PDB file of C-alpha atoms and ligand atoms in Angstrom:
ATOM      1  CA  MET A1483      26.034  81.629  73.801  1.00  0.00           C
ATOM      2  CA  LYS A1484      29.352  80.682  75.339  1.00  0.00           C
ATOM      3  CA  ARG A1485      31.381  83.591  76.652  1.00  0.00           C
ATOM      4  CA  SER A1486      34.355  82.709  74.274  1.00  0.00           C
ATOM      5  CA  ASN A1487      32.123  83.224  71.332  1.00  0.00           C
ATOM      6  CA  GLN A1488      31.222  86.831  72.402  1.00  0.00           C
ATOM      7  CA  LEU A1489      32.707  89.457  70.125  1.00  0.00           C
ATOM      8  CA  ASN A1490      32.617  93.093  69.413  1.00  0.00           C
ATOM      9  CA  ASN A1491      29.007  94.256  68.766  1.00  0.00           C
ATOM     10  CA  ASP A1492      29.299  95.074  65.117  1.00  0.00           C
ATOM     11  CA  ASN A1493      31.035  91.880  64.307  1.00  0.00           C
ATOM     12  CA  ILE A1494      28.129  89.475  64.451  1.00  0.00           C
ATOM     13  CA  LEU A1495      25.841  88.997  61.335  1.00  0.00           C
ATOM     14  CA  PHE A1496      22.796  86.829  62.041  1.00  0.00           C
ATOM     15  CA  ILE A1497      21.722  85.371  58.837  1.00  0.00           C
ATOM     16  CA  ASN A1498      17.982  84.513  59.071  1.00  0.00           C
ATOM     17  CA  ALA A1499      17.187  81.779  56.525  1.00  0.00           C
ATOM     18  CA  SER A1500      13.497  81.761  57.052  1.00  0.00           C
ATOM     19  CA  GLN A1501      10.714  83.105  54.920  1.00  0.00           C
ATOM     20  CA  ASN A1502       9.646  85.335  57.994  1.00  0.00           C
ATOM     21  CA  ARG A1503      11.699  88.298  59.133  1.00  0.00           C
ATOM     22  CA  ASN A1504      10.440  88.093  62.550  1.00  0.00           C
ATOM     23  CA  GLY A1505       9.331  84.544  63.024  1.00  0.00           C
ATOM     24  CA  ASN A1506      10.389  81.775  65.090  1.00  0.00           C
ATOM     25  CA  THR A1507      13.953  81.737  63.633  1.00  0.00           C
ATOM     26  CA  ALA A1508      14.550  85.387  64.340  1.00  0.00           C
ATOM     27  CA  GLN A1509      13.068  85.038  67.735  1.00  0.00           C
ATOM     28  CA  THR A1510      15.395  81.893  68.471  1.00  0.00           C
ATOM     29  CA  GLY A1511      18.336  83.985  67.183  1.00  0.00           C
ATOM     30  CA  ARG A1512      17.539  86.766  69.618  1.00  0.00           C
ATOM     31  CA  GLN A1513      17.402  84.406  72.518  1.00  0.00           C
ATOM     32  CA  LEU A1514      20.685  82.625  71.621  1.00  0.00           C
ATOM     33  CA  LEU A1515      22.523  85.859  71.034  1.00  0.00           C
ATOM     34  CA  ASN A1516      21.138  86.888  74.461  1.00  0.00           C
ATOM     35  CA  GLY A1517      21.543  90.665  74.587  1.00  0.00           C
ATOM     36  CA  THR A1518      24.634  90.774  72.348  1.00  0.00           C
ATOM     37  CA  GLN A1519      24.271  93.346  69.660  1.00  0.00           C
ATOM     38  CA  TYR A1520      24.165  92.000  66.078  1.00  0.00           C
ATOM     39  CA  GLN A1521      22.975  92.758  62.648  1.00  0.00           C
ATOM     40  CA  GLN A1522      20.272  90.653  61.148  1.00  0.00           C
ATOM     41  CA  LEU A1523      20.182  89.766  57.497  1.00  0.00           C
ATOM     42  CA  ASP A1524      16.936  88.374  56.246  1.00  0.00           C
ATOM     43  CA  LEU A1525      17.676  86.172  53.138  1.00  0.00           C
ATOM     44  CA  VAL A1526      14.009  86.515  52.186  1.00  0.00           C
ATOM     45  CA  ASP A1527      14.872  90.087  51.164  1.00  0.00           C
ATOM     46  CA  TYR A1528      17.452  89.055  48.580  1.00  0.00           C
ATOM     47  CA  LYS A1529      17.181  87.326  45.195  1.00  0.00           C
ATOM     48  CA  ILE A1530      19.983  84.754  45.320  1.00  0.00           C
ATOM     49  CA  TYR A1531      19.585  82.413  42.381  1.00  0.00           C
ATOM     50  CA  GLN A1532      20.757  78.812  42.248  1.00  0.00           C
ATOM     51  CA  ILE A1533      24.357  77.950  41.161  1.00  0.00           C
ATOM     52  CA  GLY A1534      24.495  77.928  37.392  1.00  0.00           C
ATOM     53  CA  GLN A1535      21.717  80.517  37.009  1.00  0.00           C
ATOM     54  CA  ASN A1536      22.744  84.002  35.791  1.00  0.00           C
ATOM     55  CA  TYR A1537      20.220  86.721  36.044  1.00  0.00           C
ATOM     56  CA  PRO A1538      20.952  90.417  36.131  1.00  0.00           C
ATOM     57  CA  ASP A1539      18.859  91.033  39.292  1.00  0.00           C
ATOM     58  CA  ASP A1540      20.917  88.593  41.375  1.00  0.00           C
ATOM     59  CA  GLN A1541      21.720  90.117  44.760  1.00  0.00           C
ATOM     60  CA  PHE A1542      24.246  87.544  46.048  1.00  0.00           C
ATOM     61  CA  ALA A1543      26.907  90.132  45.880  1.00  0.00           C
ATOM     62  CA  GLU A1544      25.027  92.368  48.381  1.00  0.00           C
ATOM     63  CA  VAL A1545      24.911  89.572  50.877  1.00  0.00           C
ATOM     64  CA  VAL A1546      28.650  88.915  50.296  1.00  0.00           C
ATOM     65  CA  ASP A1547      29.310  92.589  50.887  1.00  0.00           C
ATOM     66  CA  GLN A1548      27.734  92.299  54.345  1.00  0.00           C
ATOM     67  CA  ILE A1549      29.345  89.036  55.194  1.00  0.00           C
ATOM     68  CA  GLN A1550      32.704  90.616  54.357  1.00  0.00           C
ATOM     69  CA  ARG A1551      32.312  93.390  57.046  1.00  0.00           C
ATOM     70  CA  VAL A1552      31.948  90.926  59.959  1.00  0.00           C
ATOM     71  CA  GLN A1553      34.075  88.520  61.934  1.00  0.00           C
ATOM     72  CA  TYR A1554      31.199  86.079  63.012  1.00  0.00           C
ATOM     73  CA  LEU A1555      28.348  84.547  61.098  1.00  0.00           C
ATOM     74  CA  VAL A1556      25.312  83.092  62.913  1.00  0.00           C
ATOM     75  CA  LEU A1557      23.192  81.058  60.633  1.00  0.00           C
ATOM     76  CA  GLY A1558      19.608  80.377  61.701  1.00  0.00           C
ATOM     77  CA  THR A1559      17.240  78.163  59.756  1.00  0.00           C
ATOM     78  CA  PRO A1560      13.801  76.748  60.074  1.00  0.00           C
ATOM     79  CA  VAL A1561      13.374  73.038  59.287  1.00  0.00           C
ATOM     80  CA  TYR A1562      11.666  72.666  55.990  1.00  0.00           C
ATOM     81  CA  TRP A1563      11.007  69.078  55.048  1.00  0.00           C
ATOM     82  CA  HIS A1564      13.491  67.684  57.615  1.00  0.00           C
ATOM     83  CA  ALA A1565      16.322  69.767  56.324  1.00  0.00           C
ATOM     84  CA  ILE A1566      17.766  73.246  56.193  1.00  0.00           C
ATOM     85  CA  SER A1567      15.684  75.754  54.355  1.00  0.00           C
ATOM     86  CA  GLY A1568      16.419  76.271  50.520  1.00  0.00           C
ATOM     87  CA  TYR A1569      17.411  79.666  51.375  1.00  0.00           C
ATOM     88  CA  LEU A1570      20.356  78.472  53.382  1.00  0.00           C
ATOM     89  CA  LYS A1571      21.135  75.614  51.054  1.00  0.00           C
ATOM     90  CA  VAL A1572      21.363  78.014  48.147  1.00  0.00           C
ATOM     91  CA  LEU A1573      23.432  80.503  50.109  1.00  0.00           C
ATOM     92  CA  LEU A1574      26.022  77.766  51.116  1.00  0.00           C
ATOM     93  CA  GLU A1575      26.366  76.541  47.564  1.00  0.00           C
ATOM     94  CA  ARG A1576      26.817  80.019  46.164  1.00  0.00           C
ATOM     95  CA  LEU A1577      29.349  80.883  48.762  1.00  0.00           C
ATOM     96  CA  SER A1578      31.378  77.765  48.205  1.00  0.00           C
ATOM     97  CA  GLN A1579      31.328  78.423  44.524  1.00  0.00           C
ATOM     98  CA  MET A1580      32.146  82.042  44.449  1.00  0.00           C
ATOM     99  CA  ASP A1581      35.181  83.510  42.748  1.00  0.00           C
ATOM    100  CA  ASN A1582      36.911  84.697  45.946  1.00  0.00           C
ATOM    101  CA  PRO A1583      35.877  82.242  48.716  1.00  0.00           C
ATOM    102  CA  ASP A1584      38.989  83.300  50.560  1.00  0.00           C
ATOM    103  CA  ILE A1585      37.054  86.291  51.987  1.00  0.00           C
ATOM    104  CA  LEU A1586      35.458  83.680  54.360  1.00  0.00           C
ATOM    105  CA  ARG A1587      38.791  82.326  55.794  1.00  0.00           C
ATOM    106  CA  GLY A1588      39.207  82.779  59.505  1.00  0.00           C
ATOM    107  CA  LYS A1589      35.749  84.016  60.207  1.00  0.00           C
ATOM    108  CA  LYS A1590      33.714  82.339  62.890  1.00  0.00           C
ATOM    109  CA  ILE A1591      30.499  80.498  61.982  1.00  0.00           C
ATOM    110  CA  SER A1592      27.640  78.888  63.997  1.00  0.00           C
ATOM    111  CA  VAL A1593      24.384  77.465  62.979  1.00  0.00           C
ATOM    112  CA  PHE A1594      21.107  76.715  64.682  1.00  0.00           C
ATOM    113  CA  VAL A1595      17.879  75.113  63.374  1.00  0.00           C
ATOM    114  CA  GLN A1596      14.352  75.329  64.851  1.00  0.00           C
ATOM    115  CA  GLY A1597      11.059  73.884  63.955  1.00  0.00           C
ATOM    116  CA  ALA A1598       8.023  71.975  65.148  1.00  0.00           C
ATOM    117  CA  ASP A1599      10.243  69.016  65.623  1.00  0.00           C
ATOM    118  CA  PRO A1600      13.841  69.691  64.702  1.00  0.00           C
ATOM    119  CA  SER A1601      15.330  66.607  66.418  1.00  0.00           C
ATOM    120  CA  ASP A1602      16.154  64.712  63.182  1.00  0.00           C
ATOM    121  CA  THR A1603      17.613  67.822  61.438  1.00  0.00           C
ATOM    122  CA  GLU A1604      19.930  69.173  64.154  1.00  0.00           C
ATOM    123  CA  LYS A1605      22.881  66.833  63.631  1.00  0.00           C
ATOM    124  CA  PRO A1606      22.808  66.885  59.722  1.00  0.00           C
ATOM    125  CA  THR A1607      22.661  70.708  59.871  1.00  0.00           C
ATOM    126  CA  LYS A1608      25.526  71.044  62.075  1.00  0.00           C
ATOM    127  CA  ASN A1609      27.489  68.503  60.017  1.00  0.00           C
ATOM    128  CA  VAL A1610      26.903  70.393  56.816  1.00  0.00           C
ATOM    129  CA  VAL A1611      27.960  73.761  58.366  1.00  0.00           C
ATOM    130  CA  GLN A1612      30.930  72.111  60.137  1.00  0.00           C
ATOM    131  CA  ARG A1613      32.087  70.576  56.837  1.00  0.00           C
ATOM    132  CA  PHE A1614      31.402  73.882  55.068  1.00  0.00           C
ATOM    133  CA  ALA A1615      33.600  75.684  57.652  1.00  0.00           C
ATOM    134  CA  ASN A1616      36.420  73.100  57.167  1.00  0.00           C
ATOM    135  CA  VAL A1617      36.502  73.426  53.391  1.00  0.00           C
ATOM    136  CA  LEU A1618      36.296  77.265  53.546  1.00  0.00           C
ATOM    137  CA  GLY A1619      38.935  77.687  56.279  1.00  0.00           C
ATOM    138  CA  MET A1620      36.299  79.005  58.792  1.00  0.00           C
ATOM    139  CA  ASP A1621      36.197  78.585  62.455  1.00  0.00           C
ATOM    140  CA  TYR A1622      33.081  76.490  63.435  1.00  0.00           C
ATOM    141  CA  ARG A1623      31.731  77.162  66.865  1.00  0.00           C
ATOM    142  CA  GLU A1624      28.874  75.391  68.607  1.00  0.00           C
ATOM    143  CA  LEU A1625      26.208  77.734  69.928  1.00  0.00           C
TER     144      LEU A1625
HETATM  145  C1  FMN B3169       7.547  74.161  53.718  1.00  0.00           C
HETATM  146  C2  FMN B3169       7.694  73.899  55.125  1.00  0.00           C
HETATM  147  C3  FMN B3169       8.070  72.585  55.594  1.00  0.00           C
HETATM  148  C4  FMN B3169       8.275  72.457  56.951  1.00  0.00           C
HETATM  149  N1  FMN B3169       8.806  71.117  57.393  1.00  0.00           N
HETATM  150  C5  FMN B3169       9.096  70.934  58.658  1.00  0.00           C
HETATM  151  C6  FMN B3169       9.683  69.747  59.046  1.00  0.00           C
HETATM  152  O1  FMN B3169       9.964  68.775  58.248  1.00  0.00           O
HETATM  153  N2  FMN B3169       9.882  69.555  60.470  1.00  0.00           N
HETATM  154  C7  FMN B3169       9.585  70.426  61.348  1.00  0.00           C
HETATM  155  O2  FMN B3169       9.810  70.161  62.584  1.00  0.00           O
HETATM  156  N3  FMN B3169       8.938  71.602  60.945  1.00  0.00           N
HETATM  157  C8  FMN B3169       8.676  71.855  59.628  1.00  0.00           C
HETATM  158  N4  FMN B3169       8.128  73.064  59.363  1.00  0.00           N
HETATM  159  C9  FMN B3169       7.674  74.003  60.338  1.00  0.00           C
HETATM  160  C10 FMN B3169       8.690  75.119  60.531  1.00  0.00           C
HETATM  161  O3  FMN B3169      10.095  74.613  60.670  1.00  0.00           O
HETATM  162  C11 FMN B3169       8.301  75.882  61.821  1.00  0.00           C
HETATM  163  O4  FMN B3169       7.081  76.469  61.708  1.00  0.00           O
HETATM  164  C12 FMN B3169       9.293  76.927  62.034  1.00  0.00           C
HETATM  165  O5  FMN B3169       9.127  77.418  63.409  1.00  0.00           O
HETATM  166  C13 FMN B3169       9.167  78.153  61.128  1.00  0.00           C
HETATM  167  O6  FMN B3169      10.096  79.171  61.362  1.00  0.00           O
HETATM  168  P1  FMN B3169       9.820  80.719  61.017  1.00  0.00           P
HETATM  169  O7  FMN B3169       8.784  81.133  61.963  1.00  0.00           O
HETATM  170  O8  FMN B3169      11.164  81.381  61.193  1.00  0.00           O
HETATM  171  O9  FMN B3169       9.328  80.697  59.622  1.00  0.00           O
HETATM  172  C14 FMN B3169       7.916  73.334  57.939  1.00  0.00           C
HETATM  173  C15 FMN B3169       7.421  74.644  57.479  1.00  0.00           C
HETATM  174  C16 FMN B3169       7.296  74.861  56.134  1.00  0.00           C
HETATM  175  C17 FMN B3169       6.754  76.221  55.772  1.00  0.00           C
END
């Protein structure tokens, strides 16, 4: 990670958008964050329904609560079918459609993707998150 991206320890939330809490995505995150302290949020532990679905056990608000506490979001996703995981796709859609998207304004955001062969997915993934950052007023940083 570039020096300019380094922040106060408690300010980094690594969002692991893999089905595995300690798989290759978590491991890559650890390597990229390179000794910096961070909190890890495993999306597999939360029920986050698709936009338009309303179920009482939805846990999106819990994830938003954790996002609200930090200054820097590092998104990590495995490649699933030549794209970001469904976990990350749904999260981005839900965040962009929430009632108070202004809570994201000014926060830093980065993304990485890993997989057996992520070469065709890296650019589209960065484009999506860069665009997301632009729309939501976030500060996109390359890792
Ligand atoms: C449903 C599914 C689809 C996948 N599709 C791709 C793919 O299109 N390209 C690729 O490089 N890897 C693909 N993979 C492999 C994963 O990206 C790879 O094993 C990754 O390291 C898993 O990360 P994890 O250990 O965090 O779960 C796929 C895996 C799964 C489960």
